[in-house]
Amino acid sequence: MTPFTFDKLVIFGVGLIGGSLARALRERAGVAPGGRIVGVGRTRASAERARELGVVDDVASLDDDRELAAALAGADLILLAAPVAQTRPLLERILPFLGEHTIVTDAGSTKSDVVAAARAALGARAAQFVPGHPIAGRESSGVEAALPDLYVGRNVVLCPLPENRPADVARIDALWRVTGALVSTMSHEQHDRVFASVSHLPHLLSFALVERILSAPDAALKFSFAAGGFRDFTRIAASSPEMWRDVCLANRDALVDELDGYLAVLGQLRTAVLASDGATLEAVFSRSREARTQWQERGGLAPK
Amino acid sequence: MTPFTFDKLVIFGVGLIGGSLARALRERAGVAPGGRIVGVGRTRASAERARELGVVDDVASLDDDRELAAALAGADLILLAAPVAQTRPLLERILPFLGEHTIVTDAGSTKSDVVAAARAALGARAAQFVPGHPIAGRESSGVEAALPDLYVGRNVVLCPLPENRPADVARIDALWRVTGALVSTMSHEQHDRVFASVSHLPHLLSFALVERILSAPDAALKFSFAAGGFRDFTRIAASSPEMWRDVCLANRDALVDELDGYLAVLGQLRTAVLASDGATLEAVFSRSREARTQWQERGGLAPK
């Protein structure tokens, strides 16, 4: 395990993701004597809950210049764990108080838009910003749902900028490894293509299925006979509408590319069904089952 | 509970579905003194396993006229629990030995094709055939996976024919109620539209997503970052390719109608994403989440 220490870590948005990182650092790495974790919320009150739970040591309000300046003074690291759409305004708010040696990272589930926001907000000081994405979630959210082992065995993707200092990237890498995560690196473009494919598109498709059923005059009858296949397929249709609206908008181009590729596959299957072409259907279904089964056998992912 | 008794029940295909019915009748209704459950397989050996497990009392081979005649003589009820595509050949094989008072039912997951197969195979004697569909499955299959409580709280849909005798329909209704199932009645056309929507289409969509990822040059990378959303969405892509090929072909028209309605919804979402129309996306996602959450709260369905 790469050693990781810090004197001051500031987390913007202490919910499931930020709170779990704080709890992981406390329980797995130990916080050095004098080391502090500071939670910043839109208001002071929204971060207080995290202090009451012992997740952070100190809190500050985003709206109060004095509190924010005090929170950021001498910070080693800043983690943005607020909704992705807030990246640019948050960074603009942080910039006047950003120390020369402070490293900033984030936990957003899209990366090209975050990189653009960081460049727009920070200019040349975007060199201090190392984009990241921990792939971890639970059905519940909020700081109450934070777990010290949320990241154990989970992937964290870093998308370093060409202007990042290698030492800063290594430090963010070490931060996540301490939590038990598996850290990978790729470009932000590749990140967004990968997650459009395996995460964003499935969410869109799942929401769309429920919408399709709702639009039918006999929707109630249909829901009353929905069983296990529907249950699994639509579990992610219970996800946050605001979050997924933002993800779809932030990763628009990769998502539409992926959707178009998917529509081409559906078109082939539609043709095969209409032509009663059982051989094509069975070939596609067999390949899919084999790949899905292998994925599960290689470890898949169990809920936490 | 409606009383249900029988002297002889013959099950064609003693796997998960047929075996669970046999076990439910033994444990929940009790089998009357002298009452027998007979399992028929493609070969004698394939049904023997069910007898070894105590699921059936006697076995017969489909290929042996004498055994089949003996199995069907004096049968109160016949359940077809083999793949749907075998309905017509099975009924043609049964017809010469079919008693005047024997009621035949099935467990196929599509119904219009089963009705057509029954009319083609049985002619006027299709009046003895009461189409049915127990909505129950498990990830495992085969008689070893059969459970006496598989049907407790599950839906069973009957699609009676106009020529069925009401007393015969009532008897099949009573058969399933004894297992703890909730029995409903609808036309075979309505059945096929409902299940195209909540079951067949989701399976097609799930297989298609895995196929889409497989077609990408970076498929391995994508699978390696697939997480919980992918896991839930594609769980049904590990289903039997042969079974789902047959379902897609058997329910072709309703499935294509449902797919086309779904493609229209996807087209609207694609337009909204391209136009960065967050309000439309959020409205659709919110409606879907609310409907999915209400479905879950009304009982949803837990795996067995």
XYZ file of C-alpha atoms in Angstrom:
608
model
C 0.000 0.000 0.000
C 1.376 3.383 -1.038
C 1.551 5.544 2.075
C -0.836 8.463 2.021
C -0.916 11.271 4.518
C -2.413 14.711 4.577
C -2.795 17.657 6.881
C -6.017 19.011 5.474
C -8.554 17.549 3.060
C -11.541 19.660 2.003
C -14.615 17.918 0.593
C -17.247 19.890 -1.299
C -20.478 17.927 -0.936
C -20.309 15.409 1.901
C -22.861 12.863 0.701
C -22.432 9.187 -0.099
C -19.322 9.627 -2.243
C -17.483 12.329 -0.276
C -18.571 10.908 3.081
C -17.392 7.417 2.178
C -13.964 8.744 1.202
C -13.710 10.563 4.549
C -14.753 7.456 6.482
C -12.354 5.283 4.486
C -9.423 7.593 5.235
C -10.249 7.599 8.947
C -10.626 3.839 9.245
C -8.105 2.587 6.724
C -5.281 5.111 6.657
C -5.749 6.878 9.931
C -5.737 10.625 9.930
C -2.328 12.009 10.957
C -2.098 13.928 14.239
C -3.423 17.370 13.459
C -4.814 16.163 10.122
C -8.299 17.528 9.478
C -11.140 16.745 7.119
C -13.312 19.757 6.333
C -16.783 19.472 4.790
C -18.173 22.329 2.716
C -21.877 22.555 1.876
C -24.077 25.051 0.067
C -24.994 26.242 3.516
C -23.194 25.623 6.776
C -26.168 23.576 8.009
C -25.981 21.102 5.143
C -22.455 20.094 6.177
C -23.227 20.026 9.913
C -24.898 16.616 9.650
C -21.585 15.152 8.463
C -19.822 16.604 11.510
C -22.495 15.277 13.857
C -21.875 11.813 12.391
C -18.111 12.188 12.905
C -17.441 12.009 9.174
C -15.731 15.425 9.025
C -13.921 17.456 11.687
C -14.894 20.935 10.573
C -17.490 22.498 8.336
C -17.726 25.653 6.267
C -20.365 27.371 4.194
C -19.764 27.954 0.508
C -21.526 31.313 0.767
C -19.282 32.766 3.443
C -15.966 34.202 2.173
C -14.278 34.091 5.562
C -15.286 30.508 6.273
C -14.322 29.377 2.798
C -10.945 31.107 2.964
C -10.261 29.477 6.331
C -11.352 26.061 5.035
C -9.074 26.212 2.009
C -6.033 27.751 3.683
C -3.279 25.168 3.784
C -5.385 22.433 2.161
C -3.408 19.555 0.637
C -6.360 18.266 -1.310
C -9.797 19.350 -2.420
C -12.391 16.800 -3.547
C -15.432 17.976 -5.479
C -18.227 15.506 -4.756
C -21.189 17.676 -5.718
C -23.358 17.187 -8.846
C -21.285 17.468 -12.035
C -23.188 20.522 -13.278
C -21.799 22.468 -10.297
C -18.161 21.853 -11.245
C -17.562 25.168 -12.980
C -19.289 27.463 -10.426
C -17.593 25.574 -7.580
C -14.154 25.939 -9.118
C -14.782 29.626 -9.818
C -15.741 30.040 -6.174
C -12.644 28.153 -5.022
C -10.092 29.868 -7.292
C -9.522 33.074 -5.264
C -8.675 30.932 -2.198
C -6.798 28.144 -3.983
C -3.305 27.600 -2.610
C -0.410 27.090 -4.982
C 0.288 23.564 -3.767
C -3.285 22.373 -3.267
C -4.373 19.555 -5.574
C -8.004 19.503 -6.684
C -9.814 16.353 -7.842
C -13.423 15.378 -8.436
C -15.772 12.403 -8.387
C -18.031 13.215 -11.329
C -19.416 10.437 -13.510
C -18.635 12.296 -16.750
C -15.215 13.692 -17.529
C -15.015 15.665 -20.812
C -17.462 18.252 -19.492
C -15.619 18.385 -16.169
C -12.317 19.006 -17.970
C -13.928 21.799 -20.008
C -15.412 23.293 -16.820
C -12.040 23.134 -15.065
C -10.235 24.827 -17.966
C -12.930 27.522 -18.174
C -12.926 28.179 -14.439
C -9.243 27.790 -13.604
C -7.398 28.752 -16.786
C -3.702 27.937 -16.401
C -4.338 26.697 -12.875
C -6.294 23.767 -14.304
C -2.845 22.145 -14.014
C -3.752 21.669 -10.331
C -6.935 19.764 -11.229
C -6.723 15.952 -11.614
C -10.084 14.617 -12.916
C -11.315 11.401 -11.321
C -14.332 9.100 -11.170
C -14.900 6.509 -8.442
C -17.287 3.859 -9.829
C -19.292 3.214 -6.719
C -22.856 3.812 -5.766
C -25.560 2.430 -3.576
C -29.315 2.585 -3.845
C -29.313 4.925 -0.872
C -27.597 8.305 -0.933
C -26.595 11.041 1.500
C -23.943 11.091 4.207
C -25.960 8.637 6.331
C -25.349 5.997 3.649
C -21.563 6.602 3.583
C -19.487 3.465 4.199
C -15.781 3.166 5.016
C -15.505 0.194 2.649
C -17.592 1.566 -0.221
C -14.540 1.669 -2.493
C -12.983 -1.683 -1.636
C -12.513 -3.577 -4.890
C -14.254 -0.858 -6.909
C -12.751 0.913 -9.915
C -11.581 4.499 -9.770
C -10.684 6.064 -13.127
C -8.312 9.022 -13.304
C -8.191 11.137 -16.480
C -5.060 13.265 -15.959
C -4.576 16.421 -17.986
C -1.364 16.868 -20.010
C -0.504 19.834 -17.784
C -0.933 17.937 -14.462
C 2.265 17.402 -12.475
C 3.043 13.662 -12.340
C 3.574 13.964 -8.580
C 0.052 15.344 -8.161
C -1.455 12.527 -10.202
C 0.503 10.016 -8.109
C -0.883 11.583 -4.957
C -4.512 11.261 -6.107
C -3.722 7.702 -7.169
C -2.408 6.986 -3.653
C -5.456 8.637 -2.059
C -7.824 6.223 -3.791
C -5.638 3.149 -3.340
C -5.798 3.688 0.423
C -9.584 3.246 0.223
C -9.116 -0.208 -1.325
C -10.061 0.915 -4.843
C -8.503 -0.305 -8.101
C -7.145 2.773 -9.866
C -6.944 3.032 -13.682
C -5.986 5.848 -15.996
C -7.455 6.769 -19.367
C -8.203 9.877 -21.421
C -11.390 11.763 -20.630
C -12.689 10.997 -24.134
C -12.180 7.278 -23.636
C -13.725 7.445 -20.169
C -16.856 9.040 -21.551
C -17.179 6.489 -24.360
C -16.772 3.578 -21.943
C -19.360 4.874 -19.475
C -21.800 5.949 -22.191
C -21.751 2.292 -23.202
C -21.931 0.398 -19.910
C -23.727 2.900 -17.674
C -25.352 5.935 -19.264
C -27.069 4.125 -22.146
C -28.523 1.365 -19.914
C -30.007 4.026 -17.642
C -31.605 5.787 -20.615
C -32.973 2.471 -21.934
C -34.381 1.514 -18.558
C -36.153 4.847 -18.043
C -37.482 4.540 -21.624
C -39.038 1.122 -20.996
C -41.061 2.360 -18.026
C -42.077 5.442 -20.045
C -43.216 3.194 -22.908
C -45.387 1.080 -20.604
C -46.820 4.207 -18.957
C -47.893 5.502 -22.365
C -50.107 2.461 -23.010
C -53.835 2.652 -22.217
C -53.512 -0.640 -20.316
C -50.434 0.411 -18.327
C -51.905 -0.695 -14.991
C -52.634 -4.181 -16.324
C -49.117 -4.440 -17.733
C -47.456 -3.369 -14.484
C -49.586 -5.885 -12.588
C -48.055 -8.741 -14.594
C -44.475 -7.437 -14.574
C -42.176 -9.968 -12.916
C -38.498 -10.687 -12.359
C -37.206 -9.664 -15.793
C -38.911 -6.283 -15.507
C -37.696 -5.898 -11.930
C -34.026 -6.320 -12.827
C -34.174 -4.394 -16.102
C -35.834 -1.365 -14.519
C -34.078 -1.234 -11.146
C -31.976 1.668 -12.457
C -35.139 3.510 -13.590
C -35.564 4.354 -9.897
C -32.349 6.442 -10.065
C -32.230 10.203 -9.544
C -33.872 12.030 -12.503
C -31.802 15.157 -11.887
C -28.511 13.291 -11.806
C -29.269 11.327 -14.982
C -30.566 14.384 -16.795
C -27.211 16.027 -16.042
C -25.215 12.952 -17.094
C -27.103 12.706 -20.404
C -26.504 16.379 -21.142
C -22.874 16.340 -20.003
C -22.005 13.259 -22.062
C -24.288 14.057 -24.986
C -22.047 13.178 -27.907
C -20.746 9.863 -26.624
C -24.229 8.896 -25.450
C -25.856 9.619 -28.821
C -23.077 7.682 -30.618
C -23.663 4.745 -28.322
C -27.440 4.976 -28.672
C -27.103 4.978 -32.466
C -24.929 1.860 -32.362
C -27.509 0.222 -30.105
C -30.362 1.223 -32.429
C -28.490 -0.482 -35.283
C -28.393 -3.732 -33.261
C -32.103 -3.380 -32.454
C -32.808 -2.834 -36.143
C -31.042 -6.104 -36.994
C -32.994 -7.952 -34.316
C -36.265 -6.402 -35.505
C -35.538 -7.619 -39.034
C -34.723 -11.096 -37.741
C -37.946 -11.279 -35.698
C -40.066 -10.110 -38.658
C -38.382 -12.643 -40.941
C -38.793 -15.428 -38.347
C -35.004 -15.776 -38.595
C -34.470 -17.919 -35.533
C -30.828 -18.656 -36.371
C -29.831 -14.978 -36.162
C -31.757 -14.460 -32.932
C -30.244 -17.517 -31.321
C -26.728 -16.535 -32.430
C -27.039 -13.051 -30.912
C -28.679 -14.318 -27.715
C -26.021 -17.027 -27.305
C -23.122 -14.597 -27.750
C -24.736 -12.215 -25.272
C -25.380 -14.885 -22.702
C -21.845 -16.165 -22.936
C -20.347 -12.691 -22.544
C -22.674 -11.820 -19.653
C -21.934 -15.113 -17.905
C -18.175 -14.654 -18.317
C -18.443 -11.114 -16.951
C -20.218 -12.443 -13.878
C -17.664 -15.231 -13.448
C -14.748 -12.789 -13.663
C -16.173 -11.095 -10.608
C -19.121 -9.066 -11.836
C -20.186 -6.791 -9.050
C -22.211 -7.472 -5.944
C -24.301 -4.698 -4.364
C -22.994 -3.095 -1.133
C -59.234 -22.549 -0.895
C -61.162 -24.297 -3.671
C -60.817 -28.042 -3.098
C -58.817 -29.766 -5.778
C -58.405 -33.491 -6.144
C -57.299 -35.743 -8.931
C -56.675 -39.384 -9.579
C -54.067 -38.997 -12.277
C -52.070 -35.989 -13.463
C -49.675 -36.391 -16.391
C -46.886 -33.845 -16.836
C -45.021 -33.599 -20.145
C -41.619 -32.111 -19.310
C -40.814 -32.429 -15.613
C -38.403 -29.512 -15.206
C -38.631 -26.431 -13.012
C -42.212 -25.560 -13.976
C -43.751 -29.027 -14.156
C -41.733 -30.310 -11.208
C -42.720 -27.369 -9.014
C -46.401 -27.980 -9.757
C -46.004 -31.633 -8.791
C -44.203 -30.719 -5.574
C -46.783 -28.048 -4.728
C -49.649 -30.503 -5.162
C -47.948 -33.051 -2.922
C -47.112 -30.617 -0.153
C -50.033 -28.222 -0.293
C -53.028 -30.241 -1.455
C -51.942 -33.726 -0.657
C -52.338 -36.342 -3.316
C -55.499 -38.387 -2.784
C -55.110 -42.110 -1.912
C -54.413 -43.805 -5.198
C -53.768 -40.453 -6.907
C -50.705 -40.557 -9.162
C -48.480 -38.026 -10.853
C -46.896 -39.340 -14.047
C -43.908 -37.682 -15.716
C -43.381 -38.043 -19.453
C -40.057 -37.210 -21.079
C -38.649 -37.417 -24.600
C -37.021 -40.594 -23.410
C -37.884 -42.664 -20.381
C -34.524 -41.785 -18.822
C -35.133 -38.037 -18.893
C -38.169 -38.444 -16.642
C -36.501 -40.978 -14.333
C -34.616 -38.257 -12.478
C -37.941 -36.740 -11.403
C -39.040 -40.086 -10.007
C -35.746 -40.560 -8.175
C -36.344 -37.190 -6.516
C -39.866 -38.214 -5.505
C -41.418 -35.520 -7.690
C -43.448 -37.975 -9.806
C -44.746 -41.467 -9.021
C -44.445 -42.994 -12.479
C -42.666 -42.211 -15.710
C -43.293 -42.907 -19.376
C -41.446 -42.357 -22.606
C -42.986 -40.203 -25.290
C -41.576 -42.527 -27.931
C -43.228 -45.692 -26.662
C -46.883 -46.127 -27.697
C -47.630 -48.631 -24.975
C -46.115 -46.537 -22.205
C -47.801 -43.399 -23.441
C -51.191 -45.106 -23.741
C -50.843 -46.424 -20.195
C -49.768 -43.030 -18.897
C -52.729 -41.227 -20.436
C -55.409 -43.825 -19.683
C -57.773 -42.400 -17.089
C -55.855 -39.107 -16.736
C -57.854 -36.245 -15.219
C -55.354 -33.644 -16.307
C -52.421 -33.245 -18.663
C -49.930 -30.379 -18.231
C -47.610 -29.491 -21.098
C -44.474 -27.985 -19.533
C -42.085 -28.476 -22.446
C -40.740 -25.672 -24.696
C -43.566 -23.839 -26.485
C -42.372 -24.865 -29.938
C -43.149 -28.487 -29.026
C -46.823 -27.796 -28.301
C -48.164 -28.942 -31.666
C -46.115 -32.147 -32.036
C -46.836 -33.051 -28.405
C -50.585 -32.584 -28.828
C -50.524 -34.599 -32.083
C -48.740 -37.363 -30.222
C -51.223 -37.211 -27.330
C -54.439 -37.060 -29.421
C -54.807 -40.786 -30.216
C -54.611 -41.584 -26.486
C -56.604 -38.587 -25.190
C -59.586 -39.563 -23.044
C -62.903 -37.848 -23.547
C -62.913 -36.319 -20.071
C -59.226 -35.453 -19.777
C -58.461 -31.718 -19.537
C -55.227 -30.512 -21.135
C -53.452 -27.311 -20.106
C -50.017 -25.809 -20.704
C -47.447 -23.525 -19.124
C -46.093 -21.735 -22.193
C -45.022 -18.104 -21.983
C -46.764 -17.189 -25.249
C -50.405 -17.974 -25.922
C -51.613 -17.031 -29.424
C -49.199 -19.502 -31.015
C -50.153 -22.161 -28.470
C -53.834 -21.683 -29.276
C -53.080 -21.993 -32.995
C -51.008 -25.140 -32.330
C -53.816 -26.648 -30.221
C -56.442 -25.974 -32.897
C -54.168 -27.393 -35.601
C -53.301 -30.509 -33.621
C -56.598 -31.230 -31.885
C -59.280 -29.845 -34.214
C -62.656 -29.953 -32.482
C -61.039 -31.530 -29.417
C -59.204 -28.243 -28.753
C -62.294 -27.681 -26.571
C -60.463 -29.897 -24.031
C -57.418 -27.582 -24.046
C -57.330 -24.684 -21.541
C -54.279 -22.454 -22.277
C -52.357 -21.235 -19.240
C -49.178 -19.388 -18.240
C -47.690 -19.485 -14.751
C -45.466 -16.378 -14.366
C -42.679 -17.917 -12.359
C -39.074 -18.634 -13.035
C -35.777 -18.948 -11.273
C -32.242 -18.452 -12.477
C -31.757 -22.203 -12.217
C -33.784 -24.686 -14.230
C -34.425 -28.416 -14.314
C -36.293 -30.657 -11.925
C -33.569 -30.257 -9.276
C -34.553 -26.582 -9.005
C -38.267 -27.362 -8.550
C -39.788 -25.837 -5.396
C -43.121 -26.603 -3.731
C -43.670 -22.885 -3.098
C -42.533 -21.572 -6.498
C -46.047 -20.370 -7.321
C -46.968 -18.810 -3.981
C -48.050 -15.228 -4.660
C -47.167 -15.507 -8.364
C -49.545 -14.766 -11.210
C -51.004 -17.491 -13.385
C -52.863 -16.301 -16.481
C -55.516 -18.488 -18.119
C -56.631 -17.721 -21.679
C -59.738 -19.913 -22.080
C -61.036 -20.714 -25.545
C -64.673 -19.944 -26.389
C -65.255 -23.680 -26.834
C -63.828 -24.681 -23.415
C -66.342 -26.062 -20.958
C -66.667 -23.644 -18.005
C -66.279 -26.561 -15.597
C -62.920 -27.457 -17.182
C -61.677 -23.873 -16.880
C -62.789 -23.820 -13.234
C -60.829 -27.002 -12.609
C -57.592 -25.572 -14.041
C -58.232 -22.420 -12.013
C -58.568 -24.568 -8.865
C -55.396 -26.500 -9.738
C -53.297 -23.339 -9.733
C -54.959 -21.766 -6.708
C -53.939 -24.780 -4.658
C -50.295 -23.918 -5.407
C -50.772 -20.466 -3.845
C -50.867 -18.649 -7.200
C -53.071 -15.665 -8.099
C -55.119 -16.696 -11.116
C -56.305 -14.199 -13.762
C -58.097 -14.624 -17.058
C -57.613 -12.693 -20.281
C -57.732 -13.330 -24.033
C -54.656 -14.840 -25.646
C -54.203 -11.677 -27.723
C -54.185 -9.490 -24.615
C -51.851 -11.905 -22.834
C -49.352 -11.687 -25.651
C -49.467 -7.888 -25.756
C -48.963 -7.631 -21.991
C -45.988 -9.997 -21.931
C -44.426 -8.551 -25.078
C -44.338 -5.301 -23.118
C -43.159 -6.314 -19.644
C -41.135 -9.444 -20.407
C -40.288 -10.241 -24.025
C -39.137 -6.761 -25.032
C -36.909 -6.264 -21.952
C -35.202 -9.575 -22.726
C -34.572 -8.514 -26.338
C -33.232 -5.133 -25.166
C -30.940 -6.714 -22.621
C -29.456 -9.214 -25.087
C -29.029 -6.309 -27.544
C -27.002 -4.230 -25.083
C -24.456 -6.978 -24.513
C -24.307 -7.579 -28.289
C -23.686 -3.852 -28.842
C -20.800 -3.807 -26.357
C -19.344 -6.992 -27.870
C -19.297 -5.351 -31.292
C -16.999 -2.558 -30.075
C -13.229 -2.873 -30.615
C -12.719 -1.978 -26.928
C -15.322 -4.445 -25.619
C -12.954 -5.902 -23.008
C -12.212 -2.457 -21.582
C -15.906 -1.643 -21.458
C -16.821 -4.877 -19.677
C -14.043 -4.266 -17.162
C -15.699 -1.019 -16.062
C -19.275 -2.296 -16.096
C -20.812 -1.951 -12.638
C -24.149 -2.227 -10.858
C -26.354 -0.641 -13.528
C -24.993 -3.015 -16.166
C -25.324 -5.959 -13.787
C -29.039 -5.402 -13.167
C -29.894 -4.394 -16.726
C -28.237 -7.441 -18.261
C -29.107 -10.103 -15.707
C -31.766 -11.415 -18.119
C -29.214 -11.555 -20.958
C -27.979 -14.735 -19.242
C -31.330 -16.396 -20.054
C -31.720 -19.381 -22.364
C -31.058 -18.369 -26.006
C -33.228 -21.212 -27.333
C -36.180 -20.323 -25.142
C -36.010 -16.628 -26.000
C -35.539 -17.321 -29.698
C -38.772 -19.344 -29.556
C -40.618 -16.674 -27.562
C -39.586 -13.953 -30.033
C -40.739 -16.040 -32.983
C -43.941 -17.211 -31.305
C -44.964 -13.694 -30.259
C -43.567 -11.926 -33.312
C -46.372 -9.474 -34.052
C -46.956 -8.221 -30.517
C -43.196 -8.013 -29.916
C -42.545 -5.937 -33.034
C -45.461 -3.609 -32.160
C -44.025 -3.147 -28.691
C -40.495 -2.660 -30.027
C -41.757 0.007 -32.427
C -43.492 1.860 -29.604
C -40.282 1.666 -27.591
C -38.217 2.933 -30.539
C -40.536 5.948 -30.723
C -39.794 6.749 -27.059
C -36.058 6.321 -27.684
C -36.343 8.658 -30.681
C -37.899 11.336 -28.459
C -35.158 10.922 -25.854
C -32.459 11.030 -28.565
C -33.907 14.319 -29.833
C -33.996 15.716 -26.295
C -30.367 14.732 -25.630
C -29.187 16.246 -28.922
C -31.101 19.456 -28.206
C -29.766 19.579 -24.605
C -33.444 19.610 -23.588
C -32.983 18.853 -19.909
C -36.620 19.572 -19.044
C -37.915 16.760 -21.276
C -35.313 14.317 -20.002
C -36.060 15.134 -16.390
C -39.832 14.872 -16.960
C -39.510 11.404 -18.525
C -37.016 10.178 -15.923
C -39.188 11.494 -13.057
C -42.343 9.805 -14.385
C -40.435 6.561 -14.845
C -38.894 6.654 -11.412
C -42.241 7.335 -9.779
C -43.949 4.480 -11.640
C -41.084 2.057 -10.935
C -41.017 3.017 -7.256
C -44.792 2.592 -6.929
C -44.566 -0.808 -8.631
C -41.960 -1.887 -6.098
C -44.006 -0.550 -3.208
C -47.114 -2.388 -4.386
C -45.172 -5.580 -3.948
C -42.832 -5.807 -6.911
C -41.330 -9.249 -6.983
C -38.534 -10.761 -4.960
C -36.403 -13.571 -6.408
C -37.021 -17.107 -5.084
